[in-house]
Structures are given as C-alpha cells and as structure tokens.
PDB file of C-alpha atoms in Angstrom:
ATOM      1  CA  MET G 720      64.872 -36.372 -54.569  1.00 51.00           C
ATOM      2  CA  PRO G 721      62.817 -33.253 -54.451  1.00 53.00           C
ATOM      3  CA  SER G 722      61.557 -32.246 -51.006  1.00 52.00           C
ATOM      4  CA  HIS G 723      57.774 -31.849 -50.409  1.00 53.00           C
ATOM      5  CA  SER G 724      56.995 -28.481 -48.748  1.00 56.00           C
ATOM      6  CA  ARG G 725      53.855 -28.060 -46.548  1.00 55.00           C
ATOM      7  CA  PRO G 726      51.095 -26.210 -48.460  1.00 56.00           C
ATOM      8  CA  LEU G 727      50.180 -22.741 -47.250  1.00 57.00           C
ATOM      9  CA  GLY G 728      46.810 -22.101 -45.453  1.00 60.00           C
ATOM     10  CA  PHE G 729      44.719 -24.074 -42.956  1.00 64.00           C
ATOM     11  CA  THR G 730      43.491 -27.575 -43.146  1.00 76.00           C
ATOM     12  CA  LEU G 731      39.800 -28.358 -42.981  1.00 73.00           C
ATOM     13  CA  ILE G 732      40.211 -29.735 -39.456  1.00 77.00           C
ATOM     14  CA  GLU G 733      41.879 -26.539 -38.286  1.00 72.00           C
ATOM     15  CA  VAL G 734      39.094 -24.422 -39.793  1.00 73.00           C
ATOM     16  CA  MET G 735      36.425 -26.553 -38.191  1.00 79.00           C
ATOM     17  CA  LEU G 736      38.217 -26.421 -34.809  1.00 79.00           C
ATOM     18  CA  ALA G 737      38.513 -22.640 -35.004  1.00 77.00           C
ATOM     19  CA  THR G 738      34.828 -22.380 -35.908  1.00 83.00           C
ATOM     20  CA  VAL G 739      33.818 -24.542 -32.947  1.00 80.00           C
ATOM     21  CA  LEU G 740      35.964 -22.490 -30.569  1.00 82.00           C
ATOM     22  CA  LEU G 741      34.538 -19.237 -31.950  1.00 82.00           C
ATOM     23  CA  ALA G 742      30.965 -20.525 -31.596  1.00 81.00           C
ATOM     24  CA  ALA G 743      31.668 -21.655 -28.018  1.00 81.00           C
ATOM     25  CA  GLY G 744      33.150 -18.265 -27.178  1.00 81.00           C
ATOM     26  CA  LEU G 745      30.167 -16.435 -28.660  1.00 82.00           C
ATOM     27  CA  ALA G 746      27.721 -18.703 -26.828  1.00 83.00           C
ATOM     28  CA  LEU G 747      29.519 -18.079 -23.536  1.00 83.00           C
ATOM     29  CA  ALA G 748      29.563 -14.331 -24.125  1.00 81.00           C
ATOM     30  CA  PHE G 749      25.853 -14.344 -25.043  1.00 80.00           C
ATOM     31  CA  ALA G 750      24.972 -16.390 -21.941  1.00 79.00           C
ATOM     32  CA  THR G 751      26.966 -14.008 -19.739  1.00 81.00           C
ATOM     33  CA  LEU G 752      25.309 -10.968 -21.333  1.00 77.00           C
ATOM     34  CA  SER G 753      21.845 -12.530 -20.990  1.00 75.00           C
ATOM     35  CA  ALA G 754      22.445 -13.358 -17.317  1.00 73.00           C
ATOM     36  CA  ALA G 755      23.651  -9.816 -16.653  1.00 70.00           C
ATOM     37  CA  THR G 756      20.619  -8.388 -18.464  1.00 72.00           C
ATOM     38  CA  ARG G 757      18.214 -10.567 -16.471  1.00 74.00           C
ATOM     39  CA  THR G 758      19.908  -9.584 -13.227  1.00 70.00           C
ATOM     40  CA  ALA G 759      19.700  -5.899 -14.108  1.00 64.00           C
ATOM     41  CA  THR G 760      16.040  -6.287 -15.135  1.00 67.00           C
ATOM     42  CA  ARG G 761      15.171  -8.071 -11.894  1.00 68.00           C
ATOM     43  CA  GLY G 762      17.019  -5.436  -9.900  1.00 67.00           C
ATOM     44  CA  GLU G 763      15.194  -2.626 -11.703  1.00 69.00           C
ATOM     45  CA  ALA G 764      11.817  -4.338 -11.231  1.00 63.00           C
ATOM     46  CA  MET G 765      12.547  -4.875  -7.521  1.00 67.00           C
ATOM     47  CA  ALA G 766      13.607  -1.248  -7.121  1.00 67.00           C
ATOM     48  CA  GLN G 767      10.410  -0.070  -8.837  1.00 72.00           C
ATOM     49  CA  ARG G 768       8.308  -2.363  -6.646  1.00 70.00           C
ATOM     50  CA  ASN G 769      10.021  -1.164  -3.471  1.00 74.00           C
ATOM     51  CA  GLU G 770       9.562   2.453  -4.550  1.00 83.00           C
ATOM     52  CA  ARG G 771       5.872   1.821  -5.237  1.00 77.00           C
ATOM     53  CA  GLU G 772       5.423   0.218  -1.816  1.00 82.00           C
ATOM     54  CA  ARG G 773       7.200   3.118  -0.081  1.00 88.00           C
ATOM     55  CA  SER G 774       5.104   5.695  -1.954  1.00 89.00           C
ATOM     56  CA  VAL G 775       1.799   3.995  -1.123  1.00 90.00           C
ATOM     57  CA  GLU G 776       2.830   3.410   2.500  1.00 92.00           C
ATOM     58  CA  THR G 777       3.947   7.029   2.931  1.00 92.00           C
ATOM     59  CA  PHE G 778       0.707   8.353   1.456  1.00 91.00           C
ATOM     60  CA  LEU G 779      -1.474   6.079   3.593  1.00 93.00           C
ATOM     61  CA  ARG G 780       0.474   6.878   6.758  1.00 93.00           C
ATOM     62  CA  LYS G 781       0.126  10.624   6.199  1.00 91.00           C
ATOM     63  CA  ARG G 782      -3.587  10.365   5.470  1.00 90.00           C
ATOM     64  CA  LEU G 783      -4.275   8.131   8.489  1.00 93.00           C
ATOM     65  CA  THR G 784      -2.197  10.096  11.000  1.00 92.00           C
ATOM     66  CA  ALA G 785      -4.038  13.237   9.871  1.00 90.00           C
ATOM     67  CA  ILE G 786      -7.476  11.765  10.670  1.00 93.00           C
ATOM     68  CA  ARG G 787      -9.686  14.250  12.528  1.00 91.00           C
ATOM     69  CA  PRO G 788     -12.556  13.270  14.883  1.00 92.00           C
ATOM     70  CA  VAL G 789     -14.955  15.221  12.680  1.00 91.00           C
ATOM     71  CA  PRO G 790     -18.379  13.710  11.926  1.00 93.00           C
ATOM     72  CA  PHE G 791     -19.386  13.245   8.317  1.00 94.00           C
ATOM     73  CA  ALA G 792     -22.838  11.674   8.835  1.00 93.00           C
ATOM     74  CA  VAL G 793     -25.319  10.560  11.496  1.00 92.00           C
ATOM     75  CA  ASP G 794     -26.174   6.954  12.320  1.00 89.00           C
ATOM     76  CA  ASN G 795     -29.956   6.792  11.893  1.00 87.00           C
ATOM     77  CA  SER G 796     -30.333   3.803  14.248  1.00 86.00           C
ATOM     78  CA  SER G 797     -28.461   5.331  17.203  1.00 86.00           C
ATOM     79  CA  GLY G 798     -28.541   9.036  16.422  1.00 88.00           C
ATOM     80  CA  LEU G 799     -24.783   9.221  17.042  1.00 92.00           C
ATOM     81  CA  PRO G 800     -22.441  11.057  14.704  1.00 93.00           C
ATOM     82  CA  GLN G 801     -20.303   8.896  12.445  1.00 95.00           C
ATOM     83  CA  ARG G 802     -16.592   9.691  12.618  1.00 95.00           C
ATOM     84  CA  PHE G 803     -15.033   6.461  11.412  1.00 96.00           C
ATOM     85  CA  ILE G 804     -16.377   3.489   9.483  1.00 96.00           C
ATOM     86  CA  GLY G 805     -14.035   0.525   9.230  1.00 97.00           C
ATOM     87  CA  GLU G 806     -14.587  -2.724   7.369  1.00 97.00           C
ATOM     88  CA  PRO G 807     -12.160  -5.391   6.083  1.00 97.00           C
ATOM     89  CA  THR G 808     -12.021  -3.823   2.610  1.00 96.00           C
ATOM     90  CA  ARG G 809     -13.279  -0.267   3.195  1.00 97.00           C
ATOM     91  CA  MET G 810     -12.536   2.704   5.462  1.00 96.00           C
ATOM     92  CA  ARG G 811     -14.276   6.074   5.726  1.00 96.00           C
ATOM     93  CA  PHE G 812     -12.875   8.967   7.760  1.00 96.00           C
ATOM     94  CA  VAL G 813     -12.291  12.713   7.649  1.00 94.00           C
ATOM     95  CA  SER G 814      -8.831  14.098   7.075  1.00 91.00           C
ATOM     96  CA  ASP G 815      -7.488  17.419   5.860  1.00 86.00           C
ATOM     97  CA  LEU G 816      -6.458  17.349   2.246  1.00 79.00           C
ATOM     98  CA  PRO G 817      -3.078  18.925   1.432  1.00 68.00           C
ATOM     99  CA  ASP G 818      -3.197  22.068  -0.681  1.00 63.00           C
ATOM    100  CA  TYR G 819      -0.881  20.516  -3.263  1.00 60.00           C
ATOM    101  CA  LEU G 820      -3.705  18.136  -4.242  1.00 61.00           C
ATOM    102  CA  GLY G 821      -5.696  21.139  -5.347  1.00 58.00           C
ATOM    103  CA  ARG G 822      -8.411  21.266  -2.682  1.00 65.00           C
ATOM    104  CA  GLY G 823      -7.477  21.818   0.926  1.00 68.00           C
ATOM    105  CA  GLY G 824      -9.639  21.460   4.019  1.00 79.00           C
ATOM    106  CA  PRO G 825     -11.545  18.525   5.575  1.00 89.00           C
ATOM    107  CA  TYR G 826     -12.571  15.790   3.158  1.00 91.00           C
ATOM    108  CA  LEU G 827     -14.200  12.445   3.619  1.00 93.00           C
ATOM    109  CA  HIS G 828     -11.636   9.826   2.604  1.00 94.00           C
ATOM    110  CA  GLU G 829     -12.979   6.499   1.402  1.00 95.00           C
ATOM    111  CA  LEU G 830     -10.271   3.870   1.005  1.00 96.00           C
ATOM    112  CA  ALA G 831     -11.525   0.794  -0.817  1.00 96.00           C
ATOM    113  CA  ILE G 832      -9.998  -2.513  -1.862  1.00 95.00           C
ATOM    114  CA  GLU G 833     -11.742  -3.292  -5.133  1.00 95.00           C
ATOM    115  CA  ASP G 834     -12.556  -6.769  -6.460  1.00 93.00           C
ATOM    116  CA  ASP G 835     -10.184  -6.260  -9.395  1.00 93.00           C
ATOM    117  CA  GLY G 836      -7.168  -5.906  -7.076  1.00 93.00           C
ATOM    118  CA  ARG G 837      -6.980  -2.108  -6.906  1.00 94.00           C
ATOM    119  CA  LEU G 838      -6.656   0.104  -3.842  1.00 95.00           C
ATOM    120  CA  THR G 839      -8.579   3.320  -4.489  1.00 95.00           C
ATOM    121  CA  LEU G 840      -9.266   6.584  -2.676  1.00 94.00           C
ATOM    122  CA  ALA G 841     -12.427   8.646  -3.161  1.00 93.00           C
ATOM    123  CA  LEU G 842     -12.689  12.173  -1.739  1.00 90.00           C
ATOM    124  CA  THR G 843     -15.813  14.137  -0.778  1.00 90.00           C
ATOM    125  CA  MET G 844     -15.940  17.563   0.842  1.00 88.00           C
ATOM    126  CA  VAL G 845     -17.239  17.717   4.441  1.00 89.00           C
ATOM    127  CA  LEU G 846     -19.032  20.754   5.819  1.00 86.00           C
ATOM    128  CA  ALA G 847     -20.886  21.096   9.147  1.00 83.00           C
ATOM    129  CA  GLY G 848     -20.871  17.369   9.838  1.00 83.00           C
ATOM    130  CA  ALA G 849     -22.175  16.297   6.433  1.00 87.00           C
ATOM    131  CA  THR G 850     -20.742  15.520   3.032  1.00 87.00           C
ATOM    132  CA  VAL G 851     -21.169  18.012   0.216  1.00 86.00           C
ATOM    133  CA  GLU G 852     -21.496  16.734  -3.333  1.00 81.00           C
ATOM    134  CA  GLU G 853     -19.379  18.788  -5.710  1.00 77.00           C
ATOM    135  CA  PRO G 854     -20.714  19.745  -9.156  1.00 78.00           C
ATOM    136  CA  ASP G 855     -17.726  18.148 -10.876  1.00 76.00           C
ATOM    137  CA  PRO G 856     -16.486  15.370  -8.579  1.00 75.00           C
ATOM    138  CA  ARG G 857     -13.246  13.635  -9.387  1.00 78.00           C
ATOM    139  CA  PRO G 858     -13.253   9.853  -9.898  1.00 85.00           C
ATOM    140  CA  PRO G 859     -11.520   7.727  -7.234  1.00 89.00           C
ATOM    141  CA  GLU G 860      -7.742   7.849  -7.327  1.00 89.00           C
ATOM    142  CA  MET G 861      -5.904   4.556  -7.804  1.00 92.00           C
ATOM    143  CA  LEU G 862      -3.216   4.087  -5.155  1.00 92.00           C
ATOM    144  CA  ALA G 863      -2.156   0.516  -6.004  1.00 91.00           C
ATOM    145  CA  GLU G 864      -3.071  -2.235  -8.447  1.00 91.00           C
ATOM    146  CA  GLY G 865      -2.234  -5.868  -9.049  1.00 91.00           C
ATOM    147  CA  LEU G 866      -3.197  -6.959  -5.542  1.00 93.00           C
ATOM    148  CA  LYS G 867      -4.122 -10.555  -4.850  1.00 94.00           C
ATOM    149  CA  SER G 868      -5.530  -9.716  -1.425  1.00 93.00           C
ATOM    150  CA  ALA G 869      -5.640  -6.845   1.063  1.00 95.00           C
ATOM    151  CA  GLN G 870      -7.280  -6.130   4.392  1.00 96.00           C
ATOM    152  CA  PHE G 871      -7.857  -3.387   6.950  1.00 97.00           C
ATOM    153  CA  ARG G 872      -7.986  -4.129  10.689  1.00 97.00           C
ATOM    154  CA  TYR G 873      -8.594  -1.986  13.769  1.00 97.00           C
ATOM    155  CA  ARG G 874      -7.594  -2.010  17.424  1.00 94.00           C
ATOM    156  CA  ALA G 875      -8.500  -0.036  20.540  1.00 92.00           C
ATOM    157  CA  MET G 876      -8.063  -0.047  24.282  1.00 85.00           C
ATOM    158  CA  GLY G 877     -10.635  -2.056  26.240  1.00 80.00           C
ATOM    159  CA  ASP G 878     -12.628  -0.986  29.286  1.00 78.00           C
ATOM    160  CA  ASP G 879     -10.060  -2.751  31.491  1.00 80.00           C
ATOM    161  CA  GLY G 880      -7.318  -0.450  30.238  1.00 79.00           C
ATOM    162  CA  ALA G 881      -5.582  -3.201  28.255  1.00 85.00           C
ATOM    163  CA  MET G 882      -5.126  -3.169  24.502  1.00 85.00           C
ATOM    164  CA  GLY G 883      -7.873  -5.162  22.813  1.00 89.00           C
ATOM    165  CA  ASP G 884      -7.677  -7.641  19.962  1.00 92.00           C
ATOM    166  CA  TRP G 885      -7.547  -6.710  16.297  1.00 95.00           C
ATOM    167  CA  GLU G 886     -11.035  -6.331  14.786  1.00 94.00           C
ATOM    168  CA  ASP G 887     -12.083  -6.768  11.166  1.00 96.00           C
ATOM    169  CA  ASN G 888     -15.051  -4.417  11.627  1.00 97.00           C
ATOM    170  CA  TRP G 889     -15.016  -1.216  13.662  1.00 96.00           C
ATOM    171  CA  LYS G 890     -18.309  -1.003  15.534  1.00 92.00           C
ATOM    172  CA  ALA G 891     -17.939   2.264  17.499  1.00 92.00           C
ATOM    173  CA  THR G 892     -18.440   4.497  14.473  1.00 93.00           C
ATOM    174  CA  ASP G 893     -18.648   7.633  16.649  1.00 93.00           C
ATOM    175  CA  GLN G 894     -15.057   7.052  17.820  1.00 93.00           C
ATOM    176  CA  LEU G 895     -11.659   6.610  16.199  1.00 95.00           C
ATOM    177  CA  PRO G 896      -9.618   3.432  16.683  1.00 95.00           C
ATOM    178  CA  MET G 897      -6.202   3.649  18.291  1.00 94.00           C
ATOM    179  CA  LEU G 898      -4.406   1.516  15.692  1.00 95.00           C
ATOM    180  CA  ILE G 899      -5.071   0.720  12.042  1.00 96.00           C
ATOM    181  CA  GLU G 900      -3.355  -2.108  10.176  1.00 97.00           C
ATOM    182  CA  VAL G 901      -3.123  -2.429   6.401  1.00 96.00           C
ATOM    183  CA  THR G 902      -1.871  -5.679   4.840  1.00 96.00           C
ATOM    184  CA  MET G 903      -1.516  -6.305   1.103  1.00 95.00           C
ATOM    185  CA  THR G 904      -0.280  -9.162  -1.100  1.00 95.00           C
ATOM    186  CA  ASP G 905       0.627  -8.881  -4.791  1.00 92.00           C
ATOM    187  CA  VAL G 906      -0.711 -11.268  -7.415  1.00 91.00           C
ATOM    188  CA  ASP G 907       2.622 -13.123  -7.401  1.00 89.00           C
ATOM    189  CA  GLY G 908       2.212 -13.867  -3.678  1.00 90.00           C
ATOM    190  CA  ARG G 909       4.749 -11.306  -2.443  1.00 89.00           C
ATOM    191  CA  GLU G 910       3.548  -9.704   0.789  1.00 91.00           C
ATOM    192  CA  TRP G 911       3.950  -5.991   1.385  1.00 91.00           C
ATOM    193  CA  PRO G 912       5.473  -4.980   4.729  1.00 90.00           C
ATOM    194  CA  PRO G 913       2.507  -4.614   7.143  1.00 92.00           C
ATOM    195  CA  LEU G 914       1.555  -0.996   7.793  1.00 94.00           C
ATOM    196  CA  VAL G 915       0.448  -0.224  11.370  1.00 95.00           C
ATOM    197  CA  VAL G 916      -0.527   3.383  12.127  1.00 94.00           C
ATOM    198  CA  ALA G 917      -1.298   4.888  15.541  1.00 93.00           C
ATOM    199  CA  LEU G 918      -3.872   7.683  15.434  1.00 91.00           C
ATOM    200  CA  PRO G 919      -2.764  10.683  17.523  1.00 85.00           C
ATOM    201  CA  LEU G 920      -6.348  11.963  17.897  1.00 76.00           C
ATOM    202  CA  SER G 921      -7.931   8.596  18.716  1.00 75.00           C
ATOM    203  CA  THR G 922     -11.113   8.804  20.782  1.00 67.00           C
ATOM    204  CA  ALA G 923     -11.493   5.043  21.292  1.00 63.00           C
ATOM    205  CA  SER G 924      -9.788   5.089  24.696  1.00 53.00           C
ATOM    206  CA  VAL G 925     -11.593   8.134  26.087  1.00 45.00           C
ATOM    207  CA  GLY G 926     -14.081   6.032  28.044  1.00 44.00           C
ATOM    208  CA  ALA G 927     -11.386   3.850  29.541  1.00 41.00           C
ATOM    209  CA  ILE G 928      -9.345   6.881  30.582  1.00 37.00           C
ATOM    210  CA  ALA G 929     -12.253   8.988  31.821  1.00 36.00           C
ATOM    211  CA  ALA G 930     -13.775   6.320  34.078  1.00 37.00           C
ATOM    212  CA  PRO G 931     -10.894   6.182  36.616  1.00 36.00           C
ATOM    213  CA  PHE G 932     -10.703   9.975  36.578  1.00 29.00           C
ATOM    214  CA  GLN G 933     -14.408  10.275  37.383  1.00 36.00           C
ATOM    215  CA  GLU G 934     -14.056   7.797  40.238  1.00 37.00           C
ATOM    216  CA  THR G 935     -11.327   9.886  41.862  1.00 35.00           C
ATOM    217  CA  GLN G 936     -13.533  12.959  41.695  1.00 35.00           C
ATOM    218  CA  GLN G 937     -16.398  11.284  43.597  1.00 39.00           C
TER     219      GLN G 937
END
C-alpha cells in the first residue's frame, strides 16, 4: 500500500499559535517600553522641578541675605523711616542689585505672591531714602508659577533676649527681622522645602542688646 507522507508547511493551529505568541511578545515589549518611558519622563519632570526649586531658593536666599537697613519711605503716622514691610503675601526691602541684572546699586525689592499662583519680584531704584520712578520701568519678574499656596513669616528677638514667635505681619517697619521664612506648595499639593534665612544686618534685636549695655554704663 502506498505510504501517506506529511504535507509540507504549517497547520492552521500552528499558525494561530505562533500569531498568539508573537502578539503576546509584542504586547510585553510594548508594556516594558511604556513603563520605561513613563519612568524616564517622571524622572525628568522631578529633576526639572528640583532644579526649579533650587534656582528659586538660591535667588531668594541671595536677595534676602543682601538686605540693607536702608530706608525707602517714611511712615506718615509715626514719622519713622520704613526699612522693611512684611506681610503674609508681600515683602518690601532694599537690597543691592547685582550688576549682571543690568542695573546695580540699591533697589527696592517687592516680593509678591499673586492670586494666580505666581511669585513675582518688582524692582524700583532707591535714592536718598526714597524710591525713584524710572522712565522705562521693567514689569515684575516671575520667579515661580503654579503655586497652590505660599506664605512669608518673620521672627525677631524679644525684649527678654529670647527668640520670639513667628509673625505673619512685621510691625516694626523701621527695623529688619532676624529670620524670614518662605513656604510654598505646588498646585499638585507637593510642598517645597521651607526656606529660612537669617539676616546678617538685622536691626530687630538692637533694642534687646543695647538695653543691658546701657544698664552697665550707668
């Protein structure tokens, strides 16, 4: 009897099985590639966010540590010179502007936390204890955006020589606080590392330091 040889090629079941295995392999490779892409994207976004935070923190720290006890206005109610105005969402002080920003010398810095979630800085020239309006003033610079909340706080030494509590409003506008705190939170709820700056030229503790000295001289 003649023998029946197996036909050449693949059966339908073998083709279907190979197709299923190929599709599974492609799906696994795509999932792995997608996961790697998402991880790289998250890592890049985190690196950009950290770099932004470091840049803003470095700029603020340099501007705050360079604060000078220079008056920029006079308080009409008390007649005292105004050297520092501090509120929860606004600060005004005089600091030297670096030459690389295009205009060196003492400038009134106004840091403001805007309602739209931006942190801005406005600059005005100071001369002889008063601000000088420039003919072509620059608009406020944006330092950060996308903030859900932000706040400034202030601290000084009390009359008893002990460090006082944090204050939302700085009342002694003719003096500089000893410490300034800046806290910010992004719209996604991520909190920035708190920034606490000590002012080298603070005048807030002068009264507390001078009183004991005056007593020893009597």
